[in-house]
Amino acid sequence: MSGERPHILLVEDEMHLARGITFNLEQEGYLVSHVESGEEALDKVTMEKFDLIILDVMLPGIGGFEVCQKIRGLDSRVPVLMLTARSAESDRISGLAAGADDYLVKPFNLKEFLLRVSGMLRRSAWYRPEPVEEGYRFGDNEVFLLSYRARTRQGEIDLTDLEVRMLSLFFHREGEAIPRGEILESVWGYATDAETRTLDNFIVRLRKYFEPEPSRPVFFQTVRGVGYRFSRKS
């Protein structure tokens, strides 16, 4: 992470909410930069390095989904947590498809919010892939964990930090049915019984990247009542 204090960029145009979030994050020891628009956020990201970006969806000017996509073009690794008053499943999918790592619906529980922030920062800081993980092949795909990229049928793609951590977990435990809670704890840094489709939507993203037919997955398989299993045998 940058410096001793994790540096967080908060993109939120509701000032009363932004002040509350900033206060609580600073109480946890984080350094917080706050901007009110997507345009300001993109300017910040081009000039400074952040350890986490907290991004509201409903912004004046450029919307949060487009901002997230542009941020991913500038930095494929920085964790992005999206905040929104929208709770529709399609909006969650849109946020994750744009490159977000997690999604929290307003109004949210402060304790859960802080746990998600600390978990995302902790996992990002601790993760160090082993050299032997480079060039992992399955099907027509090749994943390079150290350089955060992959070759697929669609061409070469950049991977986010959470995508790399999830792929690393699956690769290390190939063939095992990994419980949902264990994946959440290992990849996002928290385990929760809350109703969230974040993990499921993330799996959808990986299937779009790597499966020959995403609707009929052979690599990233659902294990009903448990979680997911990875197998490179198609």
Coordinates of C-alpha atoms in Angstrom, one line a residue:
M1 CA 0.0 0.0 0.0
S2 CA 1.0 3.6 -0.5
G3 CA 2.7 4.9 2.7
E4 CA 1.9 3.8 6.3
R5 CA -1.7 4.9 6.1
P6 CA -3.9 3.3 3.4
H7 CA -5.1 6.1 1.1
I8 CA -8.7 5.9 0.1
L9 CA -10.5 7.9 -2.6
L10 CA -14.2 8.5 -1.8
V11 CA -16.4 9.6 -4.8
E12 CA -19.7 10.7 -3.3
D13 CA -21.8 13.8 -4.1
E14 CA -24.1 13.6 -1.1
M15 CA -22.1 15.8 1.3
H16 CA -23.8 14.7 4.5
L17 CA -23.0 11.1 3.7
A18 CA -19.5 11.9 2.5
R19 CA -18.7 13.7 5.7
G20 CA -20.0 10.7 7.8
I21 CA -18.0 8.2 5.7
T22 CA -14.9 10.3 5.8
F23 CA -15.1 10.8 9.5
N24 CA -15.5 7.1 10.2
L25 CA -12.7 6.0 7.8
E26 CA -10.4 8.6 9.4
Q27 CA -11.3 7.2 12.8
E28 CA -10.1 3.8 11.6
G29 CA -6.7 5.4 10.7
Y30 CA -7.2 5.8 6.9
L31 CA -6.2 8.8 4.8
V32 CA -9.2 9.9 2.8
S33 CA -9.5 12.1 -0.3
H34 CA -13.0 13.1 -1.2
V35 CA -14.4 14.3 -4.6
E36 CA -17.9 14.9 -5.7
S37 CA -17.9 13.9 -9.4
G38 CA -16.7 11.3 -11.7
E39 CA -14.6 13.8 -13.6
E40 CA -12.8 14.8 -10.4
A41 CA -12.2 11.1 -9.6
L42 CA -10.6 10.4 -12.9
D43 CA -8.3 13.4 -12.5
K44 CA -7.3 12.2 -9.1
V45 CA -6.6 8.6 -10.3
T46 CA -4.3 9.9 -13.1
M47 CA -2.3 11.9 -10.6
E48 CA -2.2 9.9 -7.4
K49 CA -2.0 6.2 -6.3
F50 CA -4.8 4.9 -4.1
D51 CA -5.2 1.7 -2.1
L52 CA -9.0 1.6 -2.4
I53 CA -11.7 3.6 -4.3
I54 CA -15.2 3.9 -2.8
L55 CA -17.4 4.9 -5.7
D56 CA -21.1 6.1 -5.7
V57 CA -23.1 5.0 -8.7
M58 CA -25.4 8.1 -9.0
L59 CA -23.1 11.0 -9.7
P60 CA -23.5 14.3 -11.6
G61 CA -21.9 14.2 -15.0
I62 CA -20.2 10.9 -15.7
G63 CA -22.0 8.1 -13.9
G64 CA -20.4 5.6 -11.5
F65 CA -20.4 2.6 -13.9
E66 CA -18.6 4.6 -16.6
V67 CA -16.2 6.0 -14.1
C68 CA -15.4 2.5 -12.9
Q69 CA -14.7 1.3 -16.4
K70 CA -12.4 4.3 -17.0
I71 CA -10.6 3.6 -13.7
R72 CA -10.0 0.0 -14.8
G73 CA -8.4 1.3 -18.0
L74 CA -6.0 3.4 -15.8
D75 CA -5.4 0.8 -13.0
S76 CA -6.6 -2.8 -13.3
R77 CA -5.5 -3.6 -9.7
V78 CA -6.9 -1.0 -7.3
P79 CA -9.9 -2.4 -5.4
V80 CA -13.2 -0.6 -6.1
L81 CA -16.2 -0.7 -3.7
M82 CA -19.4 0.7 -5.3
L83 CA -22.1 2.4 -3.2
T84 CA -25.6 2.9 -4.5
A85 CA -29.2 3.3 -3.5
R86 CA -30.2 0.9 -6.2
S87 CA -30.9 -2.6 -5.1
A88 CA -31.9 -4.2 -8.4
E89 CA -30.0 -7.3 -9.4
S90 CA -29.3 -5.8 -12.8
D91 CA -27.6 -2.8 -11.2
R92 CA -25.3 -5.1 -9.2
I93 CA -24.4 -7.0 -12.3
S94 CA -23.7 -3.8 -14.1
G95 CA -21.4 -2.6 -11.3
L96 CA -19.4 -5.8 -11.3
A97 CA -19.3 -6.0 -15.1
A98 CA -17.8 -2.4 -15.1
G99 CA -14.9 -3.8 -13.0
A100 CA -16.0 -3.2 -9.4
D101 CA -14.8 -5.7 -6.7
D102 CA -17.7 -5.3 -4.3
Y103 CA -21.1 -3.6 -4.1
L104 CA -22.9 -2.2 -1.1
V105 CA -26.5 -0.9 -1.2
K106 CA -27.5 2.3 0.8
P107 CA -28.5 2.5 3.5
F108 CA -25.8 0.2 4.8
N109 CA -24.6 -0.9 8.2
L110 CA -21.5 1.0 9.3
K111 CA -19.9 -2.0 10.9
E112 CA -20.3 -4.1 7.7
F113 CA -19.0 -1.2 5.6
L114 CA -15.9 -0.9 7.7
L115 CA -15.3 -4.6 7.7
R116 CA -15.6 -4.7 3.9
V117 CA -13.1 -1.8 3.6
S118 CA -10.6 -3.4 6.0
G119 CA -11.0 -6.8 4.3
M120 CA -10.4 -5.4 0.8
L121 CA -7.4 -3.5 2.0
R122 CA -5.9 -6.4 4.0
R123 CA -6.3 -8.9 1.2
S124 CA -4.9 -6.6 -1.4
A125 CA -1.8 -5.9 0.8
W126 CA -1.2 -9.5 1.8
Y127 CA -1.6 -11.1 -1.6
R128 CA 1.7 -12.1 -3.2
P129 CA 1.4 -14.8 -5.9
E130 CA 4.1 -17.4 -6.2
P131 CA 6.2 -17.4 -9.4
V132 CA 5.1 -20.9 -10.3
E133 CA 1.6 -19.5 -10.7
E134 CA 2.6 -17.7 -13.9
G135 CA 1.3 -19.2 -17.2
Y136 CA -1.5 -21.3 -15.8
R137 CA -3.2 -23.0 -18.7
F138 CA -6.8 -24.4 -19.0
G139 CA -8.7 -24.9 -22.2
D140 CA -7.8 -22.1 -24.6
N141 CA -6.8 -19.9 -21.7
E142 CA -3.6 -18.9 -20.1
V143 CA -3.5 -16.8 -16.9
F144 CA -0.5 -14.8 -15.7
L145 CA -1.0 -14.0 -12.1
L146 CA 2.1 -11.9 -11.5
S147 CA 1.4 -9.6 -14.4
Y148 CA -2.4 -9.5 -13.9
R149 CA -3.3 -10.6 -17.4
A150 CA -4.8 -13.5 -19.3
R151 CA -5.0 -14.8 -22.8
T152 CA -8.4 -16.0 -23.8
R153 CA -10.4 -16.7 -27.0
Q154 CA -11.5 -13.0 -26.8
G155 CA -7.8 -11.9 -26.8
E156 CA -5.6 -10.6 -24.0
I157 CA -7.4 -9.0 -21.0
D158 CA -6.2 -7.2 -17.8
L159 CA -7.3 -8.7 -14.5
T160 CA -8.3 -6.9 -11.4
D161 CA -6.7 -7.6 -8.0
L162 CA -9.8 -9.6 -6.8
E163 CA -10.0 -11.6 -10.0
V164 CA -6.3 -12.6 -9.5
R165 CA -7.0 -13.6 -5.9
M166 CA -10.0 -15.6 -6.8
L167 CA -8.3 -17.4 -9.7
S168 CA -5.3 -18.1 -7.4
L169 CA -7.7 -19.7 -4.9
F170 CA -9.3 -21.9 -7.5
F171 CA -6.0 -22.9 -9.1
H172 CA -4.5 -23.9 -5.7
R173 CA -7.6 -26.0 -4.9
E174 CA -8.5 -27.4 -8.3
G175 CA -11.2 -30.0 -8.1
E176 CA -12.4 -29.1 -4.6
A177 CA -15.9 -27.8 -3.8
I178 CA -15.1 -24.5 -2.0
P179 CA -17.9 -23.2 0.2
R180 CA -19.3 -19.7 -0.6
G181 CA -18.3 -18.4 2.9
E182 CA -14.8 -19.6 2.5
I183 CA -14.4 -17.9 -0.9
L184 CA -15.8 -14.6 0.5
E185 CA -13.4 -14.8 3.5
S186 CA -10.3 -15.7 1.3
V187 CA -10.9 -13.3 -1.5
W188 CA -12.9 -10.3 -0.1
G189 CA -11.7 -10.6 3.5
Y190 CA -15.0 -11.2 5.2
A191 CA -17.6 -14.0 5.6
T192 CA -21.2 -12.9 5.9
D193 CA -24.7 -14.5 5.9
A194 CA -26.1 -11.4 4.4
E195 CA -28.0 -11.8 1.1
T196 CA -25.5 -10.8 -1.5
R197 CA -25.0 -11.8 -5.0
T198 CA -21.5 -10.3 -5.3
L199 CA -19.8 -13.7 -5.4
D200 CA -22.2 -15.2 -7.9
N201 CA -21.9 -12.1 -10.2
F202 CA -18.1 -12.4 -10.0
I203 CA -18.3 -16.0 -11.1
V204 CA -20.5 -14.8 -14.1
R205 CA -17.7 -12.4 -15.0
L206 CA -15.0 -15.2 -14.9
R207 CA -17.2 -17.4 -17.0
K208 CA -17.6 -14.7 -19.6
Y209 CA -13.8 -14.4 -19.7
F210 CA -12.8 -18.1 -19.9
E211 CA -15.7 -20.4 -20.7
P212 CA -16.4 -21.5 -24.3
E213 CA -20.1 -21.2 -23.5
P214 CA -20.7 -19.1 -20.4
S215 CA -24.2 -20.5 -20.0
R216 CA -22.8 -24.0 -19.9
P217 CA -19.7 -23.7 -17.7
V218 CA -17.1 -26.5 -17.7
F219 CA -14.3 -24.8 -15.8
F220 CA -16.1 -22.7 -13.1
Q221 CA -18.8 -25.1 -11.9
T222 CA -21.6 -24.5 -9.4
V223 CA -21.9 -27.0 -6.5
R224 CA -25.4 -26.7 -5.3
G225 CA -25.8 -26.0 -1.6
V226 CA -22.0 -25.5 -1.2
G227 CA -20.3 -23.1 -3.5
Y228 CA -18.1 -23.5 -6.5
R229 CA -15.5 -25.8 -8.0
F230 CA -12.8 -25.2 -10.6
S231 CA -11.6 -27.9 -12.9
R232 CA -9.4 -27.5 -16.0
K233 CA -10.8 -30.7 -17.5
S234 CA -13.4 -29.5 -20.0

